[in-house]
mmCIF file of C-alpha atoms and ligand atoms in Angstrom:
data_model
loop_
_atom_site.group_PDB
_atom_site.id
_atom_site.type_symbol
_atom_site.label_atom_id
_atom_site.label_comp_id
_atom_site.label_asym_id
_atom_site.label_seq_id
_atom_site.Cartn_x
_atom_site.Cartn_y
_atom_site.Cartn_z
ATOM 1 C CA MET A 1 28.030 -61.224 -41.123
ATOM 2 C CA ASP A 2 31.707 -59.421 -40.322
ATOM 3 C CA ARG A 3 31.799 -59.399 -36.959
ATOM 4 C CA ARG A 4 31.694 -55.496 -36.823
ATOM 5 C CA HIS A 5 28.301 -57.232 -37.098
ATOM 6 C CA PHE A 6 28.103 -59.683 -35.198
ATOM 7 C CA LEU A 7 28.821 -58.042 -32.550
ATOM 8 C CA ALA A 8 26.551 -55.170 -33.080
ATOM 9 C CA ASN A 9 23.543 -57.846 -33.435
ATOM 10 C CA THR A 10 24.778 -59.262 -30.464
ATOM 11 C CA VAL A 11 24.954 -56.697 -27.762
ATOM 12 C CA LYS A 12 21.913 -55.416 -29.317
ATOM 13 C CA ALA A 13 19.753 -59.162 -28.499
ATOM 14 C CA GLY A 14 21.595 -58.753 -25.227
ATOM 15 C CA VAL A 15 19.366 -55.605 -24.143
ATOM 16 C CA ALA A 16 16.540 -56.717 -25.751
ATOM 17 C CA ALA A 17 16.800 -60.456 -23.634
ATOM 18 C CA ALA A 18 17.372 -59.067 -20.043
ATOM 19 C CA VAL A 19 14.657 -57.037 -20.966
ATOM 20 C CA VAL A 20 12.555 -60.365 -21.322
ATOM 21 C CA SER A 21 14.180 -61.842 -18.182
ATOM 22 C CA PRO A 22 16.570 -61.641 -15.227
ATOM 23 C CA LEU A 23 17.326 -65.436 -15.857
ATOM 24 C CA LEU A 24 17.693 -65.685 -18.813
ATOM 25 C CA SER A 25 20.790 -66.403 -20.679
ATOM 26 C CA LYS A 26 23.798 -64.400 -21.873
ATOM 27 C CA ILE A 27 24.500 -64.061 -25.871
ATOM 28 C CA SER A 28 27.884 -65.504 -26.271
ATOM 29 C CA GLU A 29 30.725 -64.299 -28.590
ATOM 30 C CA ALA A 30 31.019 -67.611 -29.030
ATOM 31 C CA ALA A 31 30.566 -68.890 -32.279
ATOM 32 C CA PRO A 32 31.141 -66.457 -34.433
ATOM 33 C CA GLU A 33 31.503 -68.626 -37.547
ATOM 34 C CA HIS A 34 28.087 -69.415 -37.263
ATOM 35 C CA GLY A 35 26.445 -66.217 -36.702
ATOM 36 C CA PHE A 36 23.999 -65.216 -34.583
ATOM 37 C CA THR A 37 22.556 -67.947 -31.519
ATOM 38 C CA PHE A 38 21.022 -68.265 -28.321
ATOM 39 C CA TYR A 39 23.658 -69.810 -25.727
ATOM 40 C CA PHE A 40 22.599 -70.578 -22.423
ATOM 41 C CA GLN A 41 24.948 -68.908 -19.053
ATOM 42 C CA GLN A 42 25.171 -70.686 -15.248
ATOM 43 C CA ASP A 43 23.908 -67.279 -13.188
ATOM 44 C CA SER A 44 25.572 -67.053 -10.338
ATOM 45 C CA LEU A 45 24.694 -68.217 -7.155
ATOM 46 C CA LEU A 46 22.981 -64.983 -4.687
ATOM 47 C CA TYR A 47 24.233 -67.278 -1.267
ATOM 48 C CA ALA A 48 26.691 -68.793 -0.114
ATOM 49 C CA PHE A 49 27.651 -73.000 -0.631
ATOM 50 C CA ASP A 50 26.665 -73.468 2.857
ATOM 51 C CA ALA A 51 24.361 -71.366 3.709
ATOM 52 C CA LEU A 52 20.962 -73.166 3.265
ATOM 53 C CA GLU A 53 22.027 -75.160 5.831
ATOM 54 C CA PRO A 54 20.760 -77.361 7.943
ATOM 55 C CA TYR A 55 17.792 -77.914 4.881
ATOM 56 C CA ILE A 56 20.247 -78.139 2.321
ATOM 57 C CA ASP A 57 23.872 -79.015 2.501
ATOM 58 C CA ALA A 58 27.187 -77.490 1.554
ATOM 59 C CA GLN A 59 28.579 -80.694 0.351
ATOM 60 C CA THR A 60 24.769 -80.920 -2.102
ATOM 61 C CA MET A 61 24.982 -77.778 -3.475
ATOM 62 C CA GLU A 62 28.829 -77.606 -4.300
ATOM 63 C CA ILE A 63 28.159 -81.250 -6.619
ATOM 64 C CA HIS A 64 24.634 -79.400 -7.545
ATOM 65 C CA TYR A 65 25.618 -76.220 -8.568
ATOM 66 C CA GLY A 66 29.547 -76.747 -9.899
ATOM 67 C CA LYS A 67 29.160 -80.293 -11.403
ATOM 68 C CA HIS A 68 25.643 -81.288 -12.484
ATOM 69 C CA HIS A 69 24.510 -77.959 -13.515
ATOM 70 C CA ALA A 70 27.474 -76.759 -15.087
ATOM 71 C CA ALA A 71 27.629 -79.515 -17.080
ATOM 72 C CA TYR A 72 24.175 -79.395 -18.245
ATOM 73 C CA VAL A 73 25.236 -75.841 -19.604
ATOM 74 C CA LYS A 74 28.276 -76.447 -21.146
ATOM 75 C CA ASN A 75 26.696 -80.073 -22.674
ATOM 76 C CA VAL A 76 23.626 -77.506 -24.102
ATOM 77 C CA ASN A 77 26.660 -75.297 -25.521
ATOM 78 C CA ASP A 78 28.573 -77.785 -27.122
ATOM 79 C CA ALA A 79 25.142 -79.460 -28.638
ATOM 80 C CA ILE A 80 23.820 -75.817 -29.594
ATOM 81 C CA SER A 81 27.022 -75.654 -32.089
ATOM 82 C CA LYS A 82 27.560 -79.520 -32.615
ATOM 83 C CA GLU A 83 23.913 -79.553 -34.089
ATOM 84 C CA HIS A 84 23.728 -75.512 -35.448
ATOM 85 C CA ILE A 85 21.093 -74.183 -33.800
ATOM 86 C CA HIS A 86 19.442 -71.319 -34.409
ATOM 87 C CA VAL A 87 17.139 -69.683 -31.250
ATOM 88 C CA THR A 88 17.082 -66.392 -29.585
ATOM 89 C CA ASN A 89 16.022 -67.530 -26.453
ATOM 90 C CA GLU A 90 15.614 -69.936 -24.164
ATOM 91 C CA TYR A 91 11.857 -69.500 -24.975
ATOM 92 C CA THR A 92 11.852 -69.960 -28.239
ATOM 93 C CA PHE A 93 14.410 -72.538 -28.151
ATOM 94 C CA PHE A 94 11.830 -74.507 -25.399
ATOM 95 C CA ALA A 95 9.082 -73.613 -27.801
ATOM 96 C CA GLN A 96 10.390 -75.550 -30.270
ATOM 97 C CA VAL A 97 12.126 -78.341 -28.183
ATOM 98 C CA SER A 98 10.232 -81.849 -29.561
ATOM 99 C CA LYS A 99 12.088 -81.069 -32.773
ATOM 100 C CA PHE A 100 15.463 -81.619 -31.377
ATOM 101 C CA SER A 101 17.644 -83.858 -29.856
ATOM 102 C CA PRO A 102 17.502 -85.446 -26.866
ATOM 103 C CA THR A 103 21.174 -83.665 -26.161
ATOM 104 C CA LEU A 104 20.104 -80.570 -26.366
ATOM 105 C CA ARG A 105 16.767 -81.072 -24.267
ATOM 106 C CA ASN A 106 17.962 -82.721 -21.052
ATOM 107 C CA ASN A 107 20.250 -80.207 -21.518
ATOM 108 C CA GLY A 108 19.147 -76.891 -22.365
ATOM 109 C CA GLY A 109 16.667 -77.839 -19.546
ATOM 110 C CA GLY A 110 18.744 -78.812 -17.121
ATOM 111 C CA ALA A 111 20.711 -75.260 -17.954
ATOM 112 C CA TRP A 112 17.330 -73.197 -17.106
ATOM 113 C CA ASN A 113 15.156 -75.401 -14.130
ATOM 114 C CA HIS A 114 18.374 -75.081 -12.222
ATOM 115 C CA ASN A 115 19.248 -71.301 -12.785
ATOM 116 C CA PHE A 116 15.390 -70.963 -11.801
ATOM 117 C CA PHE A 117 15.202 -73.177 -8.472
ATOM 118 C CA TRP A 118 18.681 -71.037 -6.974
ATOM 119 C CA GLN A 119 16.594 -68.686 -7.210
ATOM 120 C CA CYS A 120 13.623 -70.254 -5.976
ATOM 121 C CA LEU A 121 15.760 -70.853 -2.160
ATOM 122 C CA THR A 122 16.929 -67.639 0.220
ATOM 123 C CA PRO A 123 18.823 -68.056 3.399
ATOM 124 C CA GLN A 124 16.710 -65.447 4.980
ATOM 125 C CA LYS A 125 13.616 -67.168 6.453
ATOM 126 C CA GLN A 126 10.248 -65.619 5.065
ATOM 127 C CA GLU A 127 6.278 -64.397 5.136
ATOM 128 C CA ILE A 128 4.845 -65.077 1.493
ATOM 129 C CA PRO A 129 3.898 -61.643 0.191
ATOM 130 C CA GLN A 130 0.151 -60.585 0.364
ATOM 131 C CA LYS A 131 -0.835 -60.530 -3.458
ATOM 132 C CA LEU A 132 0.169 -64.312 -3.861
ATOM 133 C CA SER A 133 -0.592 -65.368 -0.274
ATOM 134 C CA ASP A 134 -3.931 -63.633 -1.837
ATOM 135 C CA ALA A 135 -3.595 -65.479 -4.906
ATOM 136 C CA ILE A 136 -2.715 -68.804 -3.635
ATOM 137 C CA VAL A 137 -6.310 -69.359 -1.527
ATOM 138 C CA ALA A 138 -8.123 -68.636 -4.591
ATOM 139 C CA SER A 139 -6.354 -71.632 -6.036
ATOM 140 C CA PHE A 140 -6.078 -73.820 -3.447
ATOM 141 C CA GLY A 141 -8.587 -72.864 -0.631
ATOM 142 C CA SER A 142 -5.101 -72.483 2.104
ATOM 143 C CA VAL A 143 -1.515 -72.373 1.906
ATOM 144 C CA GLU A 144 -1.724 -75.690 4.103
ATOM 145 C CA ALA A 145 -3.198 -76.589 1.099
ATOM 146 C CA PHE A 146 -0.866 -75.652 -1.344
ATOM 147 C CA LYS A 147 1.629 -76.937 0.168
ATOM 148 C CA GLU A 148 -0.582 -80.830 0.474
ATOM 149 C CA ALA A 149 -0.895 -80.756 -3.269
ATOM 150 C CA PHE A 150 2.299 -79.248 -3.990
ATOM 151 C CA THR A 151 4.102 -81.995 -2.399
ATOM 152 C CA LYS A 152 1.427 -84.892 -3.162
ATOM 153 C CA VAL A 153 2.973 -83.808 -7.103
ATOM 154 C CA ALA A 154 6.493 -83.818 -5.721
ATOM 155 C CA MET A 155 6.701 -87.064 -4.438
ATOM 156 C CA GLY A 156 4.343 -88.715 -6.738
ATOM 157 C CA GLN A 157 7.355 -87.765 -9.630
ATOM 158 C CA PHE A 158 8.718 -91.638 -10.132
ATOM 159 C CA GLY A 159 12.314 -91.220 -10.718
ATOM 160 C CA SER A 160 13.695 -87.935 -11.317
ATOM 161 C CA GLY A 161 11.799 -84.733 -12.035
ATOM 162 C CA TRP A 162 10.506 -81.645 -10.482
ATOM 163 C CA ALA A 163 7.477 -79.706 -8.903
ATOM 164 C CA TRP A 164 5.930 -76.792 -10.289
ATOM 165 C CA LEU A 165 4.148 -74.072 -8.920
ATOM 166 C CA VAL A 166 2.569 -72.576 -12.400
ATOM 167 C CA HIS A 167 0.102 -69.812 -13.207
ATOM 168 C CA ASP A 168 -1.947 -70.886 -16.339
ATOM 169 C CA GLY A 169 -3.616 -67.185 -17.223
ATOM 170 C CA ASN A 170 -6.634 -68.030 -15.066
ATOM 171 C CA GLY A 171 -5.193 -69.638 -11.565
ATOM 172 C CA LEU A 172 -2.062 -71.077 -9.889
ATOM 173 C CA LYS A 173 -1.990 -74.874 -10.359
ATOM 174 C CA VAL A 174 0.788 -77.455 -9.293
ATOM 175 C CA GLY A 175 2.075 -80.523 -11.729
ATOM 176 C CA SER A 176 5.509 -82.198 -11.848
ATOM 177 C CA THR A 177 7.513 -83.126 -14.934
ATOM 178 C CA PRO A 178 9.874 -85.535 -15.831
ATOM 179 C CA ASN A 179 13.814 -85.805 -16.616
ATOM 180 C CA GLN A 180 14.561 -81.892 -16.820
ATOM 181 C CA ASP A 181 11.519 -81.143 -18.677
ATOM 182 C CA ASN A 182 9.269 -78.021 -18.122
ATOM 183 C CA PRO A 183 6.016 -76.032 -18.469
ATOM 184 C CA TYR A 184 7.771 -74.114 -21.108
ATOM 185 C CA MET A 185 7.913 -76.860 -23.929
ATOM 186 C CA ASP A 186 5.901 -77.234 -27.115
ATOM 187 C CA ASP A 187 5.053 -80.477 -26.340
ATOM 188 C CA SER A 188 4.949 -80.610 -22.069
ATOM 189 C CA PRO A 189 1.756 -81.865 -20.755
ATOM 190 C CA PHE A 190 2.278 -79.092 -17.554
ATOM 191 C CA TRP A 191 1.340 -75.755 -19.208
ATOM 192 C CA GLY A 192 1.951 -72.745 -17.425
ATOM 193 C CA LYS A 193 4.788 -69.464 -16.190
ATOM 194 C CA PRO A 194 6.519 -70.906 -13.096
ATOM 195 C CA LEU A 195 6.498 -68.897 -10.087
ATOM 196 C CA LEU A 196 8.077 -72.350 -7.786
ATOM 197 C CA ALA A 197 10.481 -75.332 -8.690
ATOM 198 C CA LEU A 198 12.056 -77.775 -6.805
ATOM 199 C CA ASP A 199 14.080 -80.426 -8.240
ATOM 200 C CA VAL A 200 13.216 -84.089 -6.964
ATOM 201 C CA TRP A 201 16.439 -85.848 -8.199
ATOM 202 C CA GLU A 202 17.736 -87.995 -5.578
ATOM 203 C CA HIS A 203 21.492 -85.903 -6.914
ATOM 204 C CA ALA A 204 19.332 -82.395 -5.194
ATOM 205 C CA TYR A 205 19.421 -84.500 -1.427
ATOM 206 C CA TYR A 206 20.588 -87.876 -1.337
ATOM 207 C CA LEU A 207 23.642 -86.945 0.373
ATOM 208 C CA LYS A 208 21.410 -85.563 3.495
ATOM 209 C CA TYR A 209 18.317 -87.080 2.968
ATOM 210 C CA GLN A 210 19.058 -90.192 1.211
ATOM 211 C CA ASN A 211 15.981 -92.257 0.239
ATOM 212 C CA LYS A 212 14.053 -89.572 1.930
ATOM 213 C CA ARG A 213 12.412 -87.260 -0.288
ATOM 214 C CA LYS A 214 9.452 -86.961 1.487
ATOM 215 C CA ASP A 215 11.507 -85.004 4.598
ATOM 216 C CA TYR A 216 13.392 -82.759 1.981
ATOM 217 C CA ILE A 217 10.174 -81.168 1.035
ATOM 218 C CA ASP A 218 8.932 -81.022 4.041
ATOM 219 C CA GLN A 219 12.022 -78.777 4.561
ATOM 220 C CA TRP A 220 12.075 -77.056 2.094
ATOM 221 C CA TRP A 221 9.112 -74.601 2.367
ATOM 222 C CA ASN A 222 11.927 -73.332 5.349
ATOM 223 C CA ILE A 223 14.171 -71.666 2.725
ATOM 224 C CA VAL A 224 11.548 -70.674 -0.191
ATOM 225 C CA ASN A 225 12.297 -67.419 -1.109
ATOM 226 C CA TRP A 226 8.192 -66.767 -1.475
ATOM 227 C CA GLN A 227 9.122 -63.181 -3.189
ATOM 228 C CA PHE A 228 10.480 -64.363 -6.181
ATOM 229 C CA ALA A 229 7.615 -66.601 -6.816
ATOM 230 C CA ALA A 230 4.832 -63.329 -5.755
ATOM 231 C CA ASP A 231 7.602 -61.177 -8.073
ATOM 232 C CA ARG A 232 6.832 -63.397 -11.481
ATOM 233 C CA LEU A 233 3.228 -63.176 -10.439
ATOM 234 C CA ILE A 234 1.242 -60.739 -12.888
HETATM 235 MN MN1 MN3 B 301 18.878 -81.102 -10.077
#
């Protein structure tokens, strides 16, 4: 494929990808010698590092976004080039991730999960939109029961991982995944379309909360972007 055709295809794929999800990573021109493929990108933060104080401190945000997340994005893209994999978007990436190397899996999950997580947070305290609270009540009985169930899975994830609220086609469910796994992965025991995610790796809370994961979870409810979750509920 010559450069002109490569760029034309890249632009078309980028437009199609943007329709699928605003979270989608851009198609990069970084490796035209490999033809068309998908690369992850690190989305811009929609708020300042200190905007989530006092619930998440600025230093944690700066290191988490600037070091941890940036490294996942760089490492997965390096591995995509080095291992010559060709996928068209993150969904086709995760749909065959069980066939990929641990480097691709762990860093691809880390790249996507954090882009999603930043959008689950907001400095503006929000009420839960009606359609989301209705769905929560239908599946869990009450908002309080949902928060208890979510806290339980977030506390129950041994070691590093994520807690999720997902819609599985029937209703809402909570569950957790280890490491940087997510509910889109083909071999995940926990499936569904994510509405909310909580990073329970120690790097997400240790500077402020040390070993007290429960305190971090309890405070997290103050900065949940309920509107973002409701918008993903179709
Ligand atoms: Mn993290």
